[in-house]
Amino acid sequence: MASGFKKVGIPILILVGAIAVMVGLISMKTQPEKDEIITRDFLIDAKPIEVQNVDFLVYSQGSVQPKNRTMLSAQVSGRVIAIADNFIEGGFFKKGDVLVELETADYQTDLLLAESEIARAQAAFDEEKARGKVAAQEWRSFNDGNAPELGLRKPQLAREEASVKAAQANLQRAERNLDRTKIRAPYDGLVKSRDVDLGKFISLGGQLGEVFATDVAEVRLPLTDDDIAFLADLSKESPQVTLSSDVAGKNIKWQGRLVRDEAVLDTQSRVIYGVVEVNDPYQLNAPAESKGMALRFGRFVSATITGITSSNMVVLPRNVLRMDGTILTVDDNKKIRINFVTVQRADEDFVYISDGLNPLEKVVMSAIPNPYEGMPVRFLDDEETPKTQPESTADDNAIEVK
């Protein structure tokens, strides 16, 4: 009996004692302090709304071309006997300069023949006029009435007068043909290409080369309907245009005017082309002290066109405008306001707001995940919390434990 008790009772006593010791230890443990959970408002960056007048700019690009270009051709035929030194690719010339000369022997002969013909016709006319006077005197000596026109030789006189006019016309043609053996420059310009050499026979209408006028350059700029909406009426004024291009590592600028548009949409690109004019692009007539870089034909340039001016506009970074067309602002109570705005224009960097914002509020410049109307926020420049309270600006409604 005693041995049985020992086998069963002793383990039970040990287990009960262990439980009693554990309960005692647990009862003596100090209860931990409860941490206070603090929810912070979302931290944002905001800036005051500024209303201003905006001069809109329209951007485009195009290539520089001459306003006038001419394919020189011969109005008479003949062999080339002289070519001007400046009639080479890239050569400059003045209006009236002789660029090419053709042989003149045949045309000088034609001129002599025309002069002799007009002398013969004039002599015949004078002779017929004298005969008419003699006939009139004879008629008056024998008759008292009016003489018939045939009796006074008026038809014959008219025929000789016509012969004189025809001879004069032939003389003028011969003089023109002789003068046309010298092909002159139609304006101040430069030579684009030359298609003639010494000794070459040029037929009537044969091409001699292509020349460009250097008084005015043009740049055709593609413009969309949105671009046109921000430009002034070209029939009333010509907006200022700044052309720019990188030349030898430097950004060079030229000034021009948008003078017209081509009035017809391009069937492929569906844009309309505006035409910018630049006076004296090669600086040929500019004073030596104020000469700049020449705007060469064929150069590709970027264009900045001064557009219309709009008042009471709010200009904001493009990223501030949300996908649904709204902009977040903060009122005096540091509550979020979701505003549906009227976007006058938007480009790669900015949006221009004409309506929908309260000038007394601030625009939220930082991103807010899942904002809602009336959401409380705090600013970067608000008073900092005590150092014993670590803060996090990464998450909305961050929880801090102290």
Tab-separated table of C-alpha atoms in Angstrom:
chain	number	residue	atom	x	y	z
A	1	MET	CA	0.000	0.000	0.000
A	2	ALA	CA	2.722	2.439	0.968
A	3	SER	CA	4.720	1.601	-2.118
A	4	GLY	CA	1.649	2.179	-4.291
A	5	PHE	CA	1.082	5.577	-2.719
A	6	LYS	CA	4.636	6.530	-3.369
A	7	LYS	CA	4.347	5.623	-7.027
A	8	VAL	CA	1.144	7.651	-7.549
A	9	GLY	CA	1.086	10.361	-4.868
A	10	ILE	CA	4.631	11.708	-5.169
A	11	PRO	CA	4.290	12.678	-8.896
A	12	ILE	CA	0.956	14.316	-8.167
A	13	LEU	CA	2.434	16.320	-5.310
A	14	ILE	CA	5.319	17.420	-7.507
A	15	LEU	CA	2.906	18.531	-10.261
A	16	VAL	CA	0.718	20.432	-7.796
A	17	GLY	CA	3.766	22.129	-6.324
A	18	ALA	CA	5.000	23.176	-9.743
A	19	ILE	CA	1.619	24.635	-10.586
A	20	ALA	CA	1.567	26.527	-7.292
A	21	VAL	CA	5.040	27.943	-7.930
A	22	MET	CA	4.054	29.004	-11.482
A	23	VAL	CA	0.908	30.724	-10.232
A	24	GLY	CA	2.950	32.528	-7.623
A	25	LEU	CA	5.474	33.732	-10.165
A	26	ILE	CA	2.784	34.929	-12.526
A	27	SER	CA	1.034	36.812	-9.762
A	28	MET	CA	4.263	38.609	-8.879
A	29	LYS	CA	4.909	39.775	-12.539
A	30	THR	CA	4.512	43.528	-13.125
A	31	GLN	CA	1.855	44.420	-15.687
A	32	PRO	CA	3.362	46.196	-18.835
A	33	GLU	CA	2.317	49.744	-19.645
A	34	LYS	CA	-0.126	50.156	-22.543
A	35	ASP	CA	1.264	52.175	-25.467
A	36	GLU	CA	-0.850	55.033	-26.791
A	37	ILE	CA	-1.550	54.835	-30.559
A	38	ILE	CA	-1.494	58.199	-32.365
A	39	THR	CA	-2.827	58.675	-35.910
A	40	ARG	CA	-1.079	61.546	-37.756
A	41	ASP	CA	-2.624	63.525	-40.633
A	42	PHE	CA	-1.082	62.997	-44.050
A	43	LEU	CA	1.960	65.187	-44.683
A	44	ILE	CA	1.782	67.253	-47.914
A	45	ASP	CA	3.510	70.078	-49.763
A	46	ALA	CA	1.237	72.939	-50.855
A	47	LYS	CA	1.732	76.316	-52.496
A	48	PRO	CA	-0.476	79.410	-52.728
A	49	ILE	CA	-2.502	79.955	-55.902
A	50	GLU	CA	-1.138	82.805	-58.047
A	51	VAL	CA	-3.320	84.477	-60.680
A	52	GLN	CA	-1.443	86.101	-63.568
A	53	ASN	CA	-1.631	87.225	-67.167
A	54	VAL	CA	-0.129	84.710	-69.578
A	55	ASP	CA	1.376	85.301	-73.009
A	56	PHE	CA	0.828	81.984	-74.715
A	57	LEU	CA	3.600	80.564	-76.861
A	58	VAL	CA	3.168	78.193	-79.781
A	59	TYR	CA	6.020	75.874	-80.701
A	60	SER	CA	6.786	74.396	-84.099
A	61	GLN	CA	9.706	73.665	-86.411
A	62	GLY	CA	10.551	73.736	-90.090
A	63	SER	CA	13.197	74.327	-92.751
A	64	VAL	CA	14.355	77.671	-94.126
A	65	GLN	CA	13.532	78.277	-97.789
A	66	PRO	CA	13.830	81.307	-100.102
A	67	LYS	CA	10.660	83.266	-100.728
A	68	ASN	CA	11.547	83.553	-104.417
A	69	ARG	CA	13.466	81.009	-106.488
A	70	THR	CA	13.998	81.070	-110.232
A	71	MET	CA	15.137	78.554	-112.821
A	72	LEU	CA	17.083	80.741	-115.251
A	73	SER	CA	16.434	79.953	-118.906
A	74	ALA	CA	17.487	81.435	-122.236
A	75	GLN	CA	14.970	83.468	-124.215
A	76	VAL	CA	17.150	83.132	-127.335
A	77	SER	CA	19.432	80.385	-128.584
A	78	GLY	CA	23.177	80.581	-129.023
A	79	ARG	CA	26.594	79.431	-127.883
A	80	VAL	CA	27.813	80.481	-124.420
A	81	ILE	CA	30.759	82.870	-124.770
A	82	ALA	CA	31.066	84.199	-121.183
A	83	ILE	CA	30.076	83.217	-117.649
A	84	ALA	CA	30.328	85.565	-114.659
A	85	ASP	CA	32.796	84.623	-111.942
A	86	ASN	CA	30.066	84.693	-109.302
A	87	PHE	CA	27.772	82.414	-111.332
A	88	ILE	CA	28.849	79.343	-109.353
A	89	GLU	CA	27.146	77.312	-106.649
A	90	GLY	CA	26.905	79.537	-103.576
A	91	GLY	CA	27.917	82.698	-105.430
A	92	PHE	CA	26.140	85.939	-104.533
A	93	PHE	CA	25.027	88.480	-107.116
A	94	LYS	CA	23.151	91.776	-107.405
A	95	LYS	CA	20.042	92.533	-109.404
A	96	GLY	CA	20.970	93.259	-113.029
A	97	ASP	CA	24.353	91.512	-112.947
A	98	VAL	CA	25.156	89.719	-116.230
A	99	LEU	CA	25.527	86.047	-115.358
A	100	VAL	CA	25.784	84.426	-118.807
A	101	GLU	CA	26.479	85.843	-122.288
A	102	LEU	CA	25.565	84.194	-125.591
A	103	GLU	CA	27.140	84.918	-128.970
A	104	THR	CA	25.594	88.004	-130.589
A	105	ALA	CA	26.677	87.935	-134.268
A	106	ASP	CA	23.381	86.639	-135.676
A	107	TYR	CA	21.347	89.032	-133.529
A	108	GLN	CA	23.444	92.017	-134.548
A	109	THR	CA	22.792	91.067	-138.179
A	110	ASP	CA	19.064	90.843	-137.471
A	111	LEU	CA	19.236	94.284	-135.884
A	112	LEU	CA	20.913	95.779	-138.984
A	113	LEU	CA	18.286	94.195	-141.242
A	114	ALA	CA	15.515	95.593	-139.043
A	115	GLU	CA	17.073	99.057	-139.121
A	116	SER	CA	17.353	98.950	-142.935
A	117	GLU	CA	13.764	97.755	-143.238
A	118	ILE	CA	12.450	100.589	-141.120
A	119	ALA	CA	14.474	103.069	-143.218
A	120	ARG	CA	12.953	101.672	-146.424
A	121	ALA	CA	9.444	101.705	-144.967
A	122	GLN	CA	9.866	105.249	-143.683
A	123	ALA	CA	11.054	106.401	-147.133
A	124	ALA	CA	8.093	104.774	-148.840
A	125	PHE	CA	5.748	106.386	-146.322
A	126	ASP	CA	7.257	109.847	-146.930
A	127	GLU	CA	7.014	109.331	-150.676
A	128	GLU	CA	3.370	108.322	-150.482
A	129	LYS	CA	2.608	111.276	-148.251
A	130	ALA	CA	4.119	113.594	-150.896
A	131	ARG	CA	2.093	111.946	-153.641
A	132	GLY	CA	-1.053	112.536	-151.642
A	133	LYS	CA	-0.272	116.246	-151.361
A	134	VAL	CA	0.294	116.498	-155.139
A	135	ALA	CA	-2.974	114.692	-155.821
A	136	ALA	CA	-4.843	117.075	-153.534
A	137	GLN	CA	-3.404	120.111	-155.305
A	138	GLU	CA	-4.314	118.720	-158.702
A	139	TRP	CA	-7.878	118.006	-157.558
A	140	ARG	CA	-8.365	121.536	-156.230
A	141	SER	CA	-7.080	123.043	-159.521
A	142	PHE	CA	-9.749	121.260	-161.577
A	143	ASN	CA	-12.619	120.687	-159.136
A	144	ASP	CA	-14.420	122.615	-156.437
A	145	GLY	CA	-15.907	119.702	-154.506
A	146	ASN	CA	-14.380	117.267	-151.993
A	147	ALA	CA	-11.894	114.823	-153.468
A	148	PRO	CA	-12.462	111.073	-152.984
A	149	GLU	CA	-10.065	109.224	-150.626
A	150	LEU	CA	-8.753	107.126	-153.482
A	151	GLY	CA	-8.015	110.238	-155.488
A	152	LEU	CA	-6.005	111.622	-152.562
A	153	ARG	CA	-4.143	108.252	-152.206
A	154	LYS	CA	-5.197	107.848	-148.567
A	155	PRO	CA	-5.420	103.996	-148.742
A	156	GLN	CA	-1.883	103.846	-150.153
A	157	LEU	CA	-0.684	106.183	-147.375
A	158	ALA	CA	-2.287	103.977	-144.727
A	159	ARG	CA	-0.572	100.919	-146.222
A	160	GLU	CA	2.845	102.541	-146.052
A	161	GLU	CA	2.189	103.732	-142.506
A	162	ALA	CA	1.408	100.134	-141.506
A	163	SER	CA	4.645	99.028	-143.133
A	164	VAL	CA	6.541	101.550	-140.993
A	165	LYS	CA	4.910	100.244	-137.787
A	166	ALA	CA	5.716	96.667	-138.775
A	167	ALA	CA	9.330	97.616	-139.403
A	168	GLN	CA	9.479	99.372	-136.022
A	169	ALA	CA	8.120	96.251	-134.347
A	170	ASN	CA	10.757	94.115	-136.059
A	171	LEU	CA	13.427	96.570	-134.915
A	172	GLN	CA	12.221	96.373	-131.301
A	173	ARG	CA	12.231	92.571	-131.470
A	174	ALA	CA	15.743	92.554	-132.878
A	175	GLU	CA	16.903	94.899	-130.091
A	176	ARG	CA	15.266	92.692	-127.435
A	177	ASN	CA	16.798	89.521	-128.864
A	178	LEU	CA	20.216	91.135	-128.898
A	179	ASP	CA	19.765	92.246	-125.297
A	180	ARG	CA	18.569	88.767	-124.323
A	181	THR	CA	21.935	87.305	-125.251
A	182	LYS	CA	22.982	88.669	-121.844
A	183	ILE	CA	21.183	86.754	-119.079
A	184	ARG	CA	20.885	89.096	-116.099
A	185	ALA	CA	20.053	88.426	-112.459
A	186	PRO	CA	16.367	89.155	-111.718
A	187	TYR	CA	17.085	90.141	-108.081
A	188	ASP	CA	19.738	90.114	-105.379
A	189	GLY	CA	20.435	86.491	-104.641
A	190	LEU	CA	22.699	83.484	-104.689
A	191	VAL	CA	23.282	80.630	-107.087
A	192	LYS	CA	21.796	77.286	-106.056
A	193	SER	CA	23.025	75.364	-109.108
A	194	ARG	CA	24.602	76.000	-112.517
A	195	ASP	CA	23.743	73.920	-115.570
A	196	VAL	CA	25.816	75.639	-118.268
A	197	ASP	CA	29.483	75.865	-119.299
A	198	LEU	CA	31.535	77.856	-121.796
A	199	GLY	CA	31.038	76.802	-125.406
A	200	LYS	CA	27.780	74.990	-124.746
A	201	PHE	CA	24.964	75.685	-127.210
A	202	ILE	CA	21.807	76.800	-125.474
A	203	SER	CA	18.517	76.347	-127.290
A	204	LEU	CA	15.485	78.559	-126.801
A	205	GLY	CA	14.163	77.921	-123.275
A	206	GLY	CA	17.263	75.984	-122.241
A	207	GLN	CA	17.940	75.953	-118.483
A	208	LEU	CA	21.033	77.759	-117.206
A	209	GLY	CA	20.749	77.199	-113.452
A	210	GLU	CA	18.668	77.871	-110.336
A	211	VAL	CA	18.972	80.992	-108.196
A	212	PHE	CA	17.492	82.028	-104.832
A	213	ALA	CA	16.513	85.539	-103.748
A	214	THR	CA	18.267	86.612	-100.543
A	215	ASP	CA	16.005	89.503	-99.558
A	216	VAL	CA	13.464	87.365	-97.668
A	217	ALA	CA	13.552	83.817	-96.291
A	218	GLU	CA	10.494	81.741	-95.436
A	219	VAL	CA	9.900	78.965	-92.928
A	220	ARG	CA	6.826	76.751	-93.290
A	221	LEU	CA	5.611	75.727	-89.834
A	222	PRO	CA	3.043	72.955	-89.283
A	223	LEU	CA	0.282	74.162	-86.935
A	224	THR	CA	-2.562	72.174	-85.410
A	225	ASP	CA	-6.050	73.529	-84.760
A	226	ASP	CA	-5.119	73.903	-81.072
A	227	ASP	CA	-2.092	75.987	-82.058
A	228	ILE	CA	-4.208	78.229	-84.280
A	229	ALA	CA	-6.600	78.843	-81.373
A	230	PHE	CA	-3.802	80.583	-79.431
A	231	LEU	CA	-2.584	82.782	-82.289
A	232	ALA	CA	-3.770	86.248	-83.228
A	233	ASP	CA	-5.751	86.928	-86.392
A	234	LEU	CA	-3.062	86.875	-89.082
A	235	SER	CA	-5.142	89.144	-91.318
A	236	LYS	CA	-4.777	91.914	-88.731
A	237	GLU	CA	-1.325	91.430	-87.263
A	238	SER	CA	1.850	89.420	-87.736
A	239	PRO	CA	3.016	87.734	-84.499
A	240	GLN	CA	6.681	87.811	-83.554
A	241	VAL	CA	8.534	84.540	-84.111
A	242	THR	CA	11.887	83.506	-82.646
A	243	LEU	CA	13.770	80.936	-84.701
A	244	SER	CA	16.624	79.008	-83.131
A	245	SER	CA	19.130	76.362	-84.103
A	246	ASP	CA	22.350	74.881	-82.736
A	247	VAL	CA	25.279	76.063	-84.843
A	248	ALA	CA	28.812	74.923	-83.957
A	249	GLY	CA	27.695	74.118	-80.419
A	250	LYS	CA	25.946	77.460	-79.883
A	251	ASN	CA	22.238	78.181	-79.862
A	252	ILE	CA	21.669	80.959	-82.399
A	253	LYS	CA	18.424	82.929	-82.646
A	254	TRP	CA	16.813	84.909	-85.477
A	255	GLN	CA	13.703	87.080	-85.464
A	256	GLY	CA	10.853	86.861	-87.964
A	257	ARG	CA	7.139	87.418	-88.418
A	258	LEU	CA	4.293	84.980	-88.992
A	259	VAL	CA	2.741	86.690	-92.016
A	260	ARG	CA	0.141	84.208	-93.245
A	261	ASP	CA	-1.090	80.644	-93.322
A	262	GLU	CA	-1.592	78.540	-96.406
A	263	ALA	CA	-5.372	78.309	-95.803
A	264	VAL	CA	-5.583	74.606	-96.752
A	265	LEU	CA	-5.109	71.616	-94.452
A	266	ASP	CA	-2.501	69.093	-95.462
A	267	THR	CA	-4.403	65.983	-96.546
A	268	GLN	CA	-1.935	63.592	-94.922
A	269	SER	CA	-0.877	65.243	-91.668
A	270	ARG	CA	-4.128	67.229	-91.187
A	271	VAL	CA	-2.216	70.337	-90.164
A	272	ILE	CA	-2.142	73.795	-91.675
A	273	TYR	CA	1.147	75.467	-92.522
A	274	GLY	CA	1.989	78.942	-91.304
A	275	VAL	CA	4.629	80.967	-93.136
A	276	VAL	CA	7.285	82.953	-91.286
A	277	GLU	CA	9.289	85.612	-93.114
A	278	VAL	CA	12.801	86.705	-92.133
A	279	ASN	CA	14.254	89.779	-93.843
A	280	ASP	CA	17.852	89.715	-95.114
A	281	PRO	CA	18.592	86.189	-93.803
A	282	TYR	CA	22.216	86.295	-95.026
A	283	GLN	CA	22.867	89.681	-93.352
A	284	LEU	CA	24.070	91.118	-96.677
A	285	ASN	CA	22.612	94.556	-96.040
A	286	ALA	CA	23.244	94.715	-92.298
A	287	PRO	CA	25.867	97.141	-90.917
A	288	ALA	CA	29.214	95.483	-90.270
A	289	GLU	CA	29.072	96.160	-86.528
A	290	SER	CA	25.659	94.507	-86.120
A	291	LYS	CA	26.019	91.511	-88.416
A	292	GLY	CA	24.981	88.202	-86.928
A	293	MET	CA	25.000	84.590	-88.033
A	294	ALA	CA	23.485	84.038	-91.478
A	295	LEU	CA	20.245	82.086	-91.588
A	296	ARG	CA	21.135	79.756	-94.426
A	297	PHE	CA	18.570	78.227	-96.729
A	298	GLY	CA	17.920	74.601	-95.879
A	299	ARG	CA	18.655	74.978	-92.158
A	300	PHE	CA	16.228	73.210	-89.808
A	301	VAL	CA	15.047	75.545	-87.048
A	302	SER	CA	12.786	75.497	-84.017
A	303	ALA	CA	10.173	78.244	-83.829
A	304	THR	CA	8.585	79.971	-80.842
A	305	ILE	CA	5.553	82.039	-81.845
A	306	THR	CA	4.166	84.728	-79.558
A	307	GLY	CA	0.456	84.016	-79.203
A	308	ILE	CA	-2.495	85.713	-77.563
A	309	THR	CA	-2.523	87.047	-73.995
A	310	SER	CA	-5.017	85.671	-71.450
A	311	SER	CA	-5.735	87.273	-68.078
A	312	ASN	CA	-6.500	85.745	-64.679
A	313	MET	CA	-4.796	82.443	-65.411
A	314	VAL	CA	-3.317	79.963	-62.929
A	315	VAL	CA	-0.180	78.224	-64.189
A	316	LEU	CA	0.653	74.926	-62.496
A	317	PRO	CA	2.982	71.990	-63.145
A	318	ARG	CA	1.472	69.370	-65.431
A	319	ASN	CA	1.665	66.622	-62.789
A	320	VAL	CA	-0.731	68.548	-60.506
A	321	LEU	CA	-3.640	67.865	-62.872
A	322	ARG	CA	-5.133	64.461	-62.027
A	323	MET	CA	-6.395	61.924	-64.539
A	324	ASP	CA	-10.030	62.824	-63.876
A	325	GLY	CA	-9.421	66.499	-64.634
A	326	THR	CA	-9.372	67.630	-61.012
A	327	ILE	CA	-6.839	69.471	-58.862
A	328	LEU	CA	-6.463	69.057	-55.109
A	329	THR	CA	-6.391	72.128	-52.886
A	330	VAL	CA	-6.263	72.739	-49.133
A	331	ASP	CA	-8.566	75.187	-47.362
A	332	ASP	CA	-7.883	77.228	-44.236
A	333	ASN	CA	-8.909	74.268	-42.048
A	334	LYS	CA	-6.283	72.038	-43.665
A	335	LYS	CA	-8.926	69.963	-45.371
A	336	ILE	CA	-8.586	68.567	-48.870
A	337	ARG	CA	-10.838	70.002	-51.570
A	338	ILE	CA	-11.290	68.264	-54.945
A	339	ASN	CA	-11.817	70.864	-57.674
A	340	PHE	CA	-13.022	70.286	-61.220
A	341	VAL	CA	-11.165	72.908	-63.254
A	342	THR	CA	-11.317	74.426	-66.735
A	343	VAL	CA	-8.051	73.802	-68.528
A	344	GLN	CA	-7.390	76.546	-71.064
A	345	ARG	CA	-4.277	74.834	-72.351
A	346	ALA	CA	-1.835	72.093	-71.391
A	347	ASP	CA	1.662	71.359	-72.650
A	348	GLU	CA	4.431	68.998	-71.616
A	349	ASP	CA	5.374	71.035	-68.546
A	350	PHE	CA	2.419	73.159	-67.448
A	351	VAL	CA	-1.354	73.411	-67.319
A	352	TYR	CA	-3.140	76.747	-67.635
A	353	ILE	CA	-6.300	76.958	-65.524
A	354	SER	CA	-8.911	79.595	-66.297
A	355	ASP	CA	-11.628	78.588	-63.816
A	356	GLY	CA	-12.394	76.207	-60.953
A	357	LEU	CA	-9.839	77.207	-58.283
A	358	ASN	CA	-10.305	79.345	-55.170
A	359	PRO	CA	-7.432	81.871	-54.995
A	360	LEU	CA	-7.631	81.759	-51.181
A	361	GLU	CA	-6.706	78.076	-51.053
A	362	LYS	CA	-3.410	76.304	-51.648
A	363	VAL	CA	-2.638	73.789	-54.374
A	364	VAL	CA	-1.395	70.369	-53.289
A	365	MET	CA	1.961	69.818	-55.002
A	366	SER	CA	2.681	66.319	-53.667
A	367	ALA	CA	0.958	63.045	-54.491
A	368	ILE	CA	-1.802	61.809	-52.178
A	369	PRO	CA	-2.946	58.202	-52.502
A	370	ASN	CA	-6.736	57.849	-52.396
A	371	PRO	CA	-7.662	61.407	-51.365
A	372	TYR	CA	-11.218	62.268	-50.410
A	373	GLU	CA	-13.189	65.450	-49.866
A	374	GLY	CA	-12.507	66.881	-46.391
A	375	MET	CA	-9.431	64.707	-45.771
A	376	PRO	CA	-7.282	66.293	-42.997
A	377	VAL	CA	-3.661	67.017	-43.865
A	378	ARG	CA	-0.643	68.807	-42.440
A	379	PHE	CA	2.057	70.924	-44.062
A	380	LEU	CA	5.798	70.572	-44.218
A	381	ASP	CA	6.286	73.816	-42.340
A	382	ASP	CA	3.964	72.875	-39.472
A	383	GLU	CA	5.428	72.701	-35.964
A	384	GLU	CA	7.403	69.486	-35.506
A	385	THR	CA	6.190	66.888	-33.020
A	386	PRO	CA	8.337	66.019	-29.942
A	387	LYS	CA	11.418	63.935	-30.640
A	388	THR	CA	10.034	61.115	-28.477
A	389	GLN	CA	7.356	60.666	-31.126
A	390	PRO	CA	8.951	59.271	-34.332
A	391	GLU	CA	6.936	60.242	-37.426
A	392	SER	CA	6.593	58.736	-40.867
A	393	THR	CA	5.572	60.636	-43.980
A	394	ALA	CA	5.586	57.662	-46.262
A	395	ASP	CA	2.154	56.241	-45.473
A	396	ASP	CA	-1.264	57.754	-45.089
A	397	ASN	CA	-2.644	57.662	-41.497
A	398	ALA	CA	0.724	56.473	-40.121
A	399	ILE	CA	0.569	54.876	-36.628
A	400	GLU	CA	3.224	55.811	-34.051
A	401	VAL	CA	3.871	53.955	-30.805
A	402	LYS	CA	5.564	55.453	-27.747
